[in-house]
GROMACS .gro file of C-alpha atoms in nm:
model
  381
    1UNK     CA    1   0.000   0.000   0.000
    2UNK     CA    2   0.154   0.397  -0.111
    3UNK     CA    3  -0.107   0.621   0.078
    4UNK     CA    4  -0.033   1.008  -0.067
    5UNK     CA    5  -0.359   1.141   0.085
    6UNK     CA    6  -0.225   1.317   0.406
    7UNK     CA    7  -0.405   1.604   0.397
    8UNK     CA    8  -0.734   1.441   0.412
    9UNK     CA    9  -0.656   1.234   0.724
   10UNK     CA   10  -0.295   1.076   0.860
   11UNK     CA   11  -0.264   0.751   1.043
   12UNK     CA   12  -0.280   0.760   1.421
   13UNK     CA   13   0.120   0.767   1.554
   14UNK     CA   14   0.087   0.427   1.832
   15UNK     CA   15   0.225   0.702   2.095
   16UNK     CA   16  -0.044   0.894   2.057
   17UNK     CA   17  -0.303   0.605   2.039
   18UNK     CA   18  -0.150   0.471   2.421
   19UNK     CA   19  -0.135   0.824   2.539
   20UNK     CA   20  -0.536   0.759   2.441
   21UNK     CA   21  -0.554   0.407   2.613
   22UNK     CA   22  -0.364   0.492   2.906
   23UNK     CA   23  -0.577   0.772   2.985
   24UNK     CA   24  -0.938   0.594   2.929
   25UNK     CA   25  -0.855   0.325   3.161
   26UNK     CA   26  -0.641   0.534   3.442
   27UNK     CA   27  -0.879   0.831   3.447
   28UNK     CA   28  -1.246   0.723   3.479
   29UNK     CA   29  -1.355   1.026   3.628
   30UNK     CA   30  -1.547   1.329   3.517
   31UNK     CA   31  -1.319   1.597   3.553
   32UNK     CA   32  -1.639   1.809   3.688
   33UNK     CA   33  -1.666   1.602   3.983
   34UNK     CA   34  -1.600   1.659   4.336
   35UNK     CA   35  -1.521   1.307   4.441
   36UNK     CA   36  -1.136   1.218   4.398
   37UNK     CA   37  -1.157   1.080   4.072
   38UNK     CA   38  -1.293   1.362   3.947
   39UNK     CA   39  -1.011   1.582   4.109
   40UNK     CA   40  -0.729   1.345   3.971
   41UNK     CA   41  -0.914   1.367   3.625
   42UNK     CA   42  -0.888   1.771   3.667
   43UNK     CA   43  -0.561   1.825   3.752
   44UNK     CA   44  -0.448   1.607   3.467
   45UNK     CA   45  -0.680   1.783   3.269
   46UNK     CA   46  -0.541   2.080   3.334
   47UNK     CA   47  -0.166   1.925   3.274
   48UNK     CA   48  -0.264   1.875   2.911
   49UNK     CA   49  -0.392   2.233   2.879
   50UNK     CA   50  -0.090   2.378   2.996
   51UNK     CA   51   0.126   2.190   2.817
   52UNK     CA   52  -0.102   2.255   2.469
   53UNK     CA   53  -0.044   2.595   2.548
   54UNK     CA   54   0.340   2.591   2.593
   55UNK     CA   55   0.381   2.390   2.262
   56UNK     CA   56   0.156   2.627   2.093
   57UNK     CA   57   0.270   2.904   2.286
   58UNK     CA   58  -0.084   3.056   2.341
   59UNK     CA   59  -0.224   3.125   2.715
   60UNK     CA   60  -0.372   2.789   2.882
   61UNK     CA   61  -0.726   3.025   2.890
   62UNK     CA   62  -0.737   3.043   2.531
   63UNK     CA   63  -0.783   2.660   2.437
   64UNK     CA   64  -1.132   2.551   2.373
   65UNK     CA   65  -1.145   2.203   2.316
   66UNK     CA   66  -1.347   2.058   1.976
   67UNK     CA   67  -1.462   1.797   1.817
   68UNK     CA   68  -1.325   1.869   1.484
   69UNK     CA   69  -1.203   2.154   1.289
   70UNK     CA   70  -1.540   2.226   1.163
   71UNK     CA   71  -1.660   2.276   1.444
   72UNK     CA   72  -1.357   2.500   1.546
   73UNK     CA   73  -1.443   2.709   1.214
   74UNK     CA   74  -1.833   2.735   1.248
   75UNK     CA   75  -1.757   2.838   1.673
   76UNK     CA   76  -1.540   3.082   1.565
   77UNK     CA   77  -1.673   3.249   1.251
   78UNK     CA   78  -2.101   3.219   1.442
   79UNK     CA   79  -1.994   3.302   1.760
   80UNK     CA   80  -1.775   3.608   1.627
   81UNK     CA   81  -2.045   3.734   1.390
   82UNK     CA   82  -2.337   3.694   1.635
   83UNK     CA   83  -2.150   3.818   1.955
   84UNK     CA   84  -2.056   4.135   1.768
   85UNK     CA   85  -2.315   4.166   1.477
   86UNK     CA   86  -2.382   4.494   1.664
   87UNK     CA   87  -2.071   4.659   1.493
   88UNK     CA   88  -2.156   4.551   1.163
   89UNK     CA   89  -2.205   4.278   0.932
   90UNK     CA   90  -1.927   4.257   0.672
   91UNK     CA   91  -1.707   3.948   0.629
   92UNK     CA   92  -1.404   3.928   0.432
   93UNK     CA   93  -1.264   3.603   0.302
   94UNK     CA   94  -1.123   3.392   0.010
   95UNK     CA   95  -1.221   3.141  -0.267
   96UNK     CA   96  -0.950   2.902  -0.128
   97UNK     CA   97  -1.133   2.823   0.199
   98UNK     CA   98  -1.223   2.484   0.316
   99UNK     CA   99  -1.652   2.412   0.294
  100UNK     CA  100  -1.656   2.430   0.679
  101UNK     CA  101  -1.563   2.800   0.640
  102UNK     CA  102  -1.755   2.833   0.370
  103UNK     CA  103  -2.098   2.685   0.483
  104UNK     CA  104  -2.144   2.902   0.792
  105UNK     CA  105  -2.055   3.183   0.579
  106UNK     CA  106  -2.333   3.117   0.336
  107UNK     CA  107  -2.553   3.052   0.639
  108UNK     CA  108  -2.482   3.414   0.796
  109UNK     CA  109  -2.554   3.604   0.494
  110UNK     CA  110  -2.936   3.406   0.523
  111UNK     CA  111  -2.879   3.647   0.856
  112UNK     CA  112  -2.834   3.970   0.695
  113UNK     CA  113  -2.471   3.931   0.710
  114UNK     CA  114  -2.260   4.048   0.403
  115UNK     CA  115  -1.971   3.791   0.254
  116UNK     CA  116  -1.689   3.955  -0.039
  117UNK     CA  117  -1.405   3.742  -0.147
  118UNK     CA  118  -1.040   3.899  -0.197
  119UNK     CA  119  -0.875   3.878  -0.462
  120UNK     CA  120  -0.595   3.653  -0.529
  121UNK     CA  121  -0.238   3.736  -0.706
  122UNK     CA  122  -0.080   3.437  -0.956
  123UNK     CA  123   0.087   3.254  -0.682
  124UNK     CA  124  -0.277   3.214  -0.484
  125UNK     CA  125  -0.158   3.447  -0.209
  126UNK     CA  126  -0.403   3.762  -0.127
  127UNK     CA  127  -0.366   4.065  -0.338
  128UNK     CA  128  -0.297   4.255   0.011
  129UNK     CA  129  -0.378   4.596  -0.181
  130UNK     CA  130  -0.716   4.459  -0.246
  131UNK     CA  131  -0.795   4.350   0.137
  132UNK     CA  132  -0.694   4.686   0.279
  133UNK     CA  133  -0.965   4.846   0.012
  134UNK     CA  134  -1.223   4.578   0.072
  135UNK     CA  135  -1.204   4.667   0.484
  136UNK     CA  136  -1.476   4.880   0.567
  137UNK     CA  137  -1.576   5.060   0.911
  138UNK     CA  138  -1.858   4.759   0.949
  139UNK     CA  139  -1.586   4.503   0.853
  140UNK     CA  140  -1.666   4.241   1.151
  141UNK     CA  141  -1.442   3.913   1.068
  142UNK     CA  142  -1.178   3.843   0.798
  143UNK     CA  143  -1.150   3.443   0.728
  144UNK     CA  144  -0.813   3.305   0.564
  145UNK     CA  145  -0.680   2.968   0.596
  146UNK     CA  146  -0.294   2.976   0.697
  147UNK     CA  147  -0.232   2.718   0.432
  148UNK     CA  148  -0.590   2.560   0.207
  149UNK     CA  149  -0.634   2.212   0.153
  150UNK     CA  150  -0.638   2.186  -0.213
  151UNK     CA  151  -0.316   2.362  -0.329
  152UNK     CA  152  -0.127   2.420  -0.002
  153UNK     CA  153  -0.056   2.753  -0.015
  154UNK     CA  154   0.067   2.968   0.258
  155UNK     CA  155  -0.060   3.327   0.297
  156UNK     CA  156   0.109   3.595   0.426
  157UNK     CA  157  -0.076   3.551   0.760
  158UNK     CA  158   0.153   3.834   0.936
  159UNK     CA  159   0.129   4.140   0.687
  160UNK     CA  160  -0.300   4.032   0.704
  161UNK     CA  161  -0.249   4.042   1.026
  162UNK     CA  162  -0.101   4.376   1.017
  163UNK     CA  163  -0.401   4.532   0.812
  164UNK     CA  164  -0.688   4.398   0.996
  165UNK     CA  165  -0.535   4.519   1.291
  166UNK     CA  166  -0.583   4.900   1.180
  167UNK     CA  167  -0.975   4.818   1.224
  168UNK     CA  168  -1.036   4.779   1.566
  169UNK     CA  169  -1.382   4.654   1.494
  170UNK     CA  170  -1.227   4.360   1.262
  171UNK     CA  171  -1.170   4.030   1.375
  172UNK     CA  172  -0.883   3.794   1.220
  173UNK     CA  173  -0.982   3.404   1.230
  174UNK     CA  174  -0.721   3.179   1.065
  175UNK     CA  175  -0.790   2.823   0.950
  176UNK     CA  176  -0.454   2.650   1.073
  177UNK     CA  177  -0.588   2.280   1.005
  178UNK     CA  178  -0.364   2.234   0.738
  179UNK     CA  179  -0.058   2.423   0.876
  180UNK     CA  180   0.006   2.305   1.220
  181UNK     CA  181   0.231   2.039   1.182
  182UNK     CA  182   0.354   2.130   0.842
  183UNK     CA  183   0.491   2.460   0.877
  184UNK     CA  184   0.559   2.710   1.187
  185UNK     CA  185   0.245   2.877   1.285
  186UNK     CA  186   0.283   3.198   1.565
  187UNK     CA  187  -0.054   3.258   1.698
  188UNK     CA  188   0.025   3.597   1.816
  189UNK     CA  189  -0.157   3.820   1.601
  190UNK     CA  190  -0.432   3.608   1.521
  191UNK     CA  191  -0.750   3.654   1.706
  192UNK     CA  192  -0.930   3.309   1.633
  193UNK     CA  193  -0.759   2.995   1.517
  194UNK     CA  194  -0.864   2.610   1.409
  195UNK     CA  195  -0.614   2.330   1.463
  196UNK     CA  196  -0.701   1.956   1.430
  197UNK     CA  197  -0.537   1.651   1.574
  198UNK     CA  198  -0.630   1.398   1.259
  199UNK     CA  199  -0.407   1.587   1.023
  200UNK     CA  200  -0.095   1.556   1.295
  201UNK     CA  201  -0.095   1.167   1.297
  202UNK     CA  202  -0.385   1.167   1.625
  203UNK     CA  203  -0.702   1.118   1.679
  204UNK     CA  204  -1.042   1.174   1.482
  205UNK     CA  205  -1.266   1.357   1.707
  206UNK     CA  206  -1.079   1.628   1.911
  207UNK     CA  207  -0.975   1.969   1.746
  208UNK     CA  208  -0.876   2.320   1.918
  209UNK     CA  209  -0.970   2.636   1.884
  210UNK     CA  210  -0.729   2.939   1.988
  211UNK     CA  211  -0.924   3.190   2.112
  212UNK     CA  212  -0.768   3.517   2.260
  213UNK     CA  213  -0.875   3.588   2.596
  214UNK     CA  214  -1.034   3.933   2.571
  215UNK     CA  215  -1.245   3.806   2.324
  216UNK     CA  216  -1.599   3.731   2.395
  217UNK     CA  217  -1.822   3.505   2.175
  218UNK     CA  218  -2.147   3.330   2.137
  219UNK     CA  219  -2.133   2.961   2.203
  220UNK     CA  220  -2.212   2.747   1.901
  221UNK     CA  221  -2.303   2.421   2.212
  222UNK     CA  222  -2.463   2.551   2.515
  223UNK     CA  223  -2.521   2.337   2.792
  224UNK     CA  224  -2.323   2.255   3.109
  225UNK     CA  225  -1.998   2.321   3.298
  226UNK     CA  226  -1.731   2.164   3.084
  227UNK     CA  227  -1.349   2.321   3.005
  228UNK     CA  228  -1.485   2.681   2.877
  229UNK     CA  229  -1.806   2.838   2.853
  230UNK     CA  230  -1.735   2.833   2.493
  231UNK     CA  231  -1.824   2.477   2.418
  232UNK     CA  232  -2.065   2.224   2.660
  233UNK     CA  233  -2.013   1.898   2.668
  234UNK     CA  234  -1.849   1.625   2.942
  235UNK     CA  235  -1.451   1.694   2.924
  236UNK     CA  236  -1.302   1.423   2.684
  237UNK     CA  237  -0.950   1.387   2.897
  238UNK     CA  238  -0.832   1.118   2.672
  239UNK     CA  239  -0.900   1.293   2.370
  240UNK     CA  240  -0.758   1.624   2.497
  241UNK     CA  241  -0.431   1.414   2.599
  242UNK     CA  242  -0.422   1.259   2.232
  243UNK     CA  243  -0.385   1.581   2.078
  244UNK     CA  244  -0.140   1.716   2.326
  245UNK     CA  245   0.093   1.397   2.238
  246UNK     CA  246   0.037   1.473   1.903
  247UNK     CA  247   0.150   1.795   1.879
  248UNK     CA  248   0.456   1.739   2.178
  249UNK     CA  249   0.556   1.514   1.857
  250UNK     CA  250   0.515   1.686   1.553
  251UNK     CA  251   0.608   2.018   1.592
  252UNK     CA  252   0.979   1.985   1.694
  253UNK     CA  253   1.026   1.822   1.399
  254UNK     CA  254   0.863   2.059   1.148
  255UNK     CA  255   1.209   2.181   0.987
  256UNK     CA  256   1.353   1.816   0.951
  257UNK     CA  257   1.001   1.739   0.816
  258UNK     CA  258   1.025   2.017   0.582
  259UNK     CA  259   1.395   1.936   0.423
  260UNK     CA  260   1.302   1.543   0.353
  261UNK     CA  261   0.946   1.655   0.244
  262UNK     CA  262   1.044   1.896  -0.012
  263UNK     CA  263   1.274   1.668  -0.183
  264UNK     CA  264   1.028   1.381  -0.234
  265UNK     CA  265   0.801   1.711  -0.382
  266UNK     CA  266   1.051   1.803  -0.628
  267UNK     CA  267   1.137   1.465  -0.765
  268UNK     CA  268   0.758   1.420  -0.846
  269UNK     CA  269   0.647   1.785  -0.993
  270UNK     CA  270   1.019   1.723  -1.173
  271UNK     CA  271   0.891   1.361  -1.368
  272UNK     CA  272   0.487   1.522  -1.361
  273UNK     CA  273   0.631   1.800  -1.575
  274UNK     CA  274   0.754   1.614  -1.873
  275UNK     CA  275   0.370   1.461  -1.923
  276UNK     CA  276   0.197   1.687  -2.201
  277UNK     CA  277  -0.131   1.673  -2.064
  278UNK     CA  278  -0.057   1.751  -1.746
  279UNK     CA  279  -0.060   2.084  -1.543
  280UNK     CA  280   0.089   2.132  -1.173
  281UNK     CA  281  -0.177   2.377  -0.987
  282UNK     CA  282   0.016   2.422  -0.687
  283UNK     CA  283   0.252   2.708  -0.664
  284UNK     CA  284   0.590   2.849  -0.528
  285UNK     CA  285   0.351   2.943  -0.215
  286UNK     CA  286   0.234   2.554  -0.160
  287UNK     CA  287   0.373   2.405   0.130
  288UNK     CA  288   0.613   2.063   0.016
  289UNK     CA  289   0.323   1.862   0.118
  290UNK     CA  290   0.072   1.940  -0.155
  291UNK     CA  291   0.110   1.837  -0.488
  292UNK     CA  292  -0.192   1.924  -0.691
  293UNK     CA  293  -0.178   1.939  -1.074
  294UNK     CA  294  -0.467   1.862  -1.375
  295UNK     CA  295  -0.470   1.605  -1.574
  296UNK     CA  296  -0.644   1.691  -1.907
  297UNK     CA  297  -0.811   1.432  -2.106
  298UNK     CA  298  -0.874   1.177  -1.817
  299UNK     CA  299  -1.144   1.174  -1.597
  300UNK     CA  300  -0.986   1.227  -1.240
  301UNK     CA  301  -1.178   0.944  -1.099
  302UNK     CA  302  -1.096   0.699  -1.346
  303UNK     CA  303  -0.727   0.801  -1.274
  304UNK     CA  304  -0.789   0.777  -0.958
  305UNK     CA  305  -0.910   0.408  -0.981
  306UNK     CA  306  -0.690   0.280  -1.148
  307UNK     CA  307  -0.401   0.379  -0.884
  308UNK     CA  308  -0.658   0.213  -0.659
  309UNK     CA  309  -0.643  -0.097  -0.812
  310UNK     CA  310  -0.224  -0.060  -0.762
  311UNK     CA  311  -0.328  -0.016  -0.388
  312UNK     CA  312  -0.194   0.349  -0.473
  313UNK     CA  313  -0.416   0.627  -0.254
  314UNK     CA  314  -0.463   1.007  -0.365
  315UNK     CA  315  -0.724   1.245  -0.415
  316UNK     CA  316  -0.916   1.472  -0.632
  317UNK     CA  317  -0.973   1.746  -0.375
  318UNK     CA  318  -1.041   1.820  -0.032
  319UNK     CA  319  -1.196   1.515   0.127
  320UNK     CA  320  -1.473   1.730   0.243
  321UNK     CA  321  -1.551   1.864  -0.104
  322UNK     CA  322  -1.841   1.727  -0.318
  323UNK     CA  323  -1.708   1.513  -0.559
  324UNK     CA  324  -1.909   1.624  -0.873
  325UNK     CA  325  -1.820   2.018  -0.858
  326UNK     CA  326  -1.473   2.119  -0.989
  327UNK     CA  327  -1.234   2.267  -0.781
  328UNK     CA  328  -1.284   2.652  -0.705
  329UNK     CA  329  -0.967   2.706  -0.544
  330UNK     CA  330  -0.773   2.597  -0.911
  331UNK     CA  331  -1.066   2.808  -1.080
  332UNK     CA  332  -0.980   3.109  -0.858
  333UNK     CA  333  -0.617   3.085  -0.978
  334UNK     CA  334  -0.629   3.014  -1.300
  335UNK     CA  335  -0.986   3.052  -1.442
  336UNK     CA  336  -1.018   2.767  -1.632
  337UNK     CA  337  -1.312   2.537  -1.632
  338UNK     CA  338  -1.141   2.221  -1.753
  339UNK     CA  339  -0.827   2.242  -1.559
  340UNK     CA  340  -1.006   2.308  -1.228
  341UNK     CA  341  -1.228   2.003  -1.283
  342UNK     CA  342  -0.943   1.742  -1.361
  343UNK     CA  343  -0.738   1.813  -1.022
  344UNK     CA  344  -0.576   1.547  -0.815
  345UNK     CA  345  -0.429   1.585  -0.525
  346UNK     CA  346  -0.091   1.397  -0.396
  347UNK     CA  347  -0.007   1.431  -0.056
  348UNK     CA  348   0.298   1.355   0.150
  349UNK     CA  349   0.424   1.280   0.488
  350UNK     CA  350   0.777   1.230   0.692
  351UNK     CA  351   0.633   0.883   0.684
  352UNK     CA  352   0.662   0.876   0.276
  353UNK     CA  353   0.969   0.679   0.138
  354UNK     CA  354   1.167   0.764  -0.151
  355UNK     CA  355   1.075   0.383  -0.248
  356UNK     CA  356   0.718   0.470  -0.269
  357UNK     CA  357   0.790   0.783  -0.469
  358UNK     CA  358   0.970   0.596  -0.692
  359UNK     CA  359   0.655   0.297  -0.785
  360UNK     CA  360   0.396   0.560  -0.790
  361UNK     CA  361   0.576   0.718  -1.082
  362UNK     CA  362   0.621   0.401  -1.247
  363UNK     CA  363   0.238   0.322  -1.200
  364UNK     CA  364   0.135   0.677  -1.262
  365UNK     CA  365   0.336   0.646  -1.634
  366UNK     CA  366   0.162   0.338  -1.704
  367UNK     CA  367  -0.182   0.401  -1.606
  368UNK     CA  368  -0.145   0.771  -1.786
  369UNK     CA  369  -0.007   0.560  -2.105
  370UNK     CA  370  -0.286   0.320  -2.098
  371UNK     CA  371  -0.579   0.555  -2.028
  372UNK     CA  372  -0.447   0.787  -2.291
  373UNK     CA  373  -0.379   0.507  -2.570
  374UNK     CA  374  -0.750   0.381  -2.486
  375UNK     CA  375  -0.876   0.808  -2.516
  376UNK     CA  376  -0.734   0.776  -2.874
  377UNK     CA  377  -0.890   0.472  -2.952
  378UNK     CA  378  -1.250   0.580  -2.844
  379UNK     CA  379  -1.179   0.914  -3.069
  380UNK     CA  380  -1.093   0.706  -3.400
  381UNK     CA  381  -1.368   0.520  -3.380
   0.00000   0.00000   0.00000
């Protein structure tokens, strides 16, 4: 089996998963209870925040504890919008955006709320110009992903930063899910921010999002005493201690990561070139990770399959997108039709060998031989 579909999910790291185990059978206890079990459940639960909060280097107060990314999006972007909606209701954001930013989006402006789209420059980074014009007095949230799931590429997260900070009444939430882990994220000027464990070799089912302290917002789950009074629910310790483990072991290893990635990344995009009908998407913004390019003349799902049927795994586009619609994040770069629906997606890991690199070229050069013989045979006849 070659799996090259990281950025929809990675395997579960076995530390992590015993960090899990451990936990679950050591730690019955509610950590809301009064009894002792609940008290040893606490104070371990509050371990795990403090040490989140020294890896990420945010304050222990500003970790509310998830259930996924999208739920860490849709918290952030409702609770923002509805806490404030007072000060106006203009949202600024991009066409690269995962659907779990875009969804609640599309939801809000059912509430009156107003949604523009910056513009994007060549490389897929915002046209920076074009967000400092777009920023109005009633301006209430600007939504960017650090680094989108399709192409991978990093925005300029600290010079946005810098310009939403000359509104006062503007709100910065950043969509880190696919840059924790990859790159080196500093939370410090960044108001709101998603993180998921499942994309850092942990758990499905536990996510973060970094909320600054002074700010106030409307809880997407209300219910009872939990971690926050940002999200109800009964404390998941061993969840919360999964993620921790995950991160204590991915980020020191981000620039080591990084140098063995980016050579695997070359050696494909350097063979994917020399193929006629194909087109690399991602840009010198993508992070080494994300490999997406179009493949003209083939349907991507029949591609697709037949690196299946090698036990070869990749993607079309994000895992959460709908499989019939083309890719808007290509179409907002390049603004063609037929390129944005033929994308696939490889993506790689520190756990990728250059062995595996090596037989999914060979496979991809026969399957794109075959397919494309049997495409000229169906046109002659």
């Amino acid at each position: 089996m070659i799996y090259l579909d990281y950025s929809a999910t990675t395997p579960v790291d076995k530390r992590v998963l015993d960090t899990f185990n451990k936990v679950c059978l050591d730690y019955p206890g509610n950590s809301n209870s009064l009894h002792s079990l609940g008290i040893k459940s606490k104070e371990l639960e509050d371990y795990i925040t403090n040490k989140i909060s020294d890896i990420l280097k945010v304050k222990p107060t500003e970790i509310i504890y998830t259930s996924s990314s999208s739920e860490a999006n849709n918290t952030a972007i409702k609770g923002i919008c509805f806490k404030y909606k007072n000060r106006g209701k203009h949202i600024i954001t991009t066409s690269l955006e995962h659907s779990s930013v875009i969804a609640p989006l599309n939801y809000l402006t059912k509430h009156g709320f107003e949604v523009d789209f910056v513009n994007l420059k060549s490389d897929g980074t915002v046209d920076l110009d074009h967000l400092k014009s777009l920023i109005r007095d009633d301006t209430i949230l600007v939504s960017i992903s650090y680094v989108d799931s399709e192409l991978g590429i990093v925005q300029p997260i600290e010079e946005i930063a810098k310009i939403v900070k000359k509104n006062p009444k503007t709100f910065l939430h950043v969509d880190c899910t696919q840059a924790v882990g990859k790159i080196n994220v500093d939370f410090k000027n960044i108001d709101l921010a998603s993180v998921s464990a499942h994309k850092i070799y942990g758990l499905k089912g536990v996510a973060l999002l970094i909320k600054k302290e002074n700010i106030v917002i409307e809880p997407l789950i209300h219910g009872g005493k939990s971690t926050t009074v940002y999200r109800a629910g009964t404390p998941a310790i061993a969840l919360y201690a999964s993620i921790m483990k995950a991160l204590e072991l991915i980020i020191p290893n981000i620039d080591k990561n990084i140098e063995y990635i980016s050579k695997l990344n070359k050696k494909i995009i350097n063979k994917l070139e020399k193929y006629d009908n194909v087109f690399i998407n991602s840009t010198n913004k993508s992070v080494c990770n994300t490999i997406n390019f179009s493949l003209i003349g083939i349907k991507p799902e029949t591609f697709i399959h037949a690196l299946d049927a090698h036990q070869i795994y990749v993607s079309t586009k994000s895992a959460c997108s709908s499989a019939e619609s083309m890719s808007n994040s290509v179409y907002a770069i390049y603004k063609d039709k037929n390129r944005a629906s033929n994308t696939i997606r490889v993506s790689l890991s520190y756990l990728t060998t250059e062995e595996e690199i090596d037989e999914f070229l060979k496979v991809f050069d026969e399957c794109y031989n075959k397919l494309m013989l049997k495409r000229g045979n169906n046109e002659n006849n």
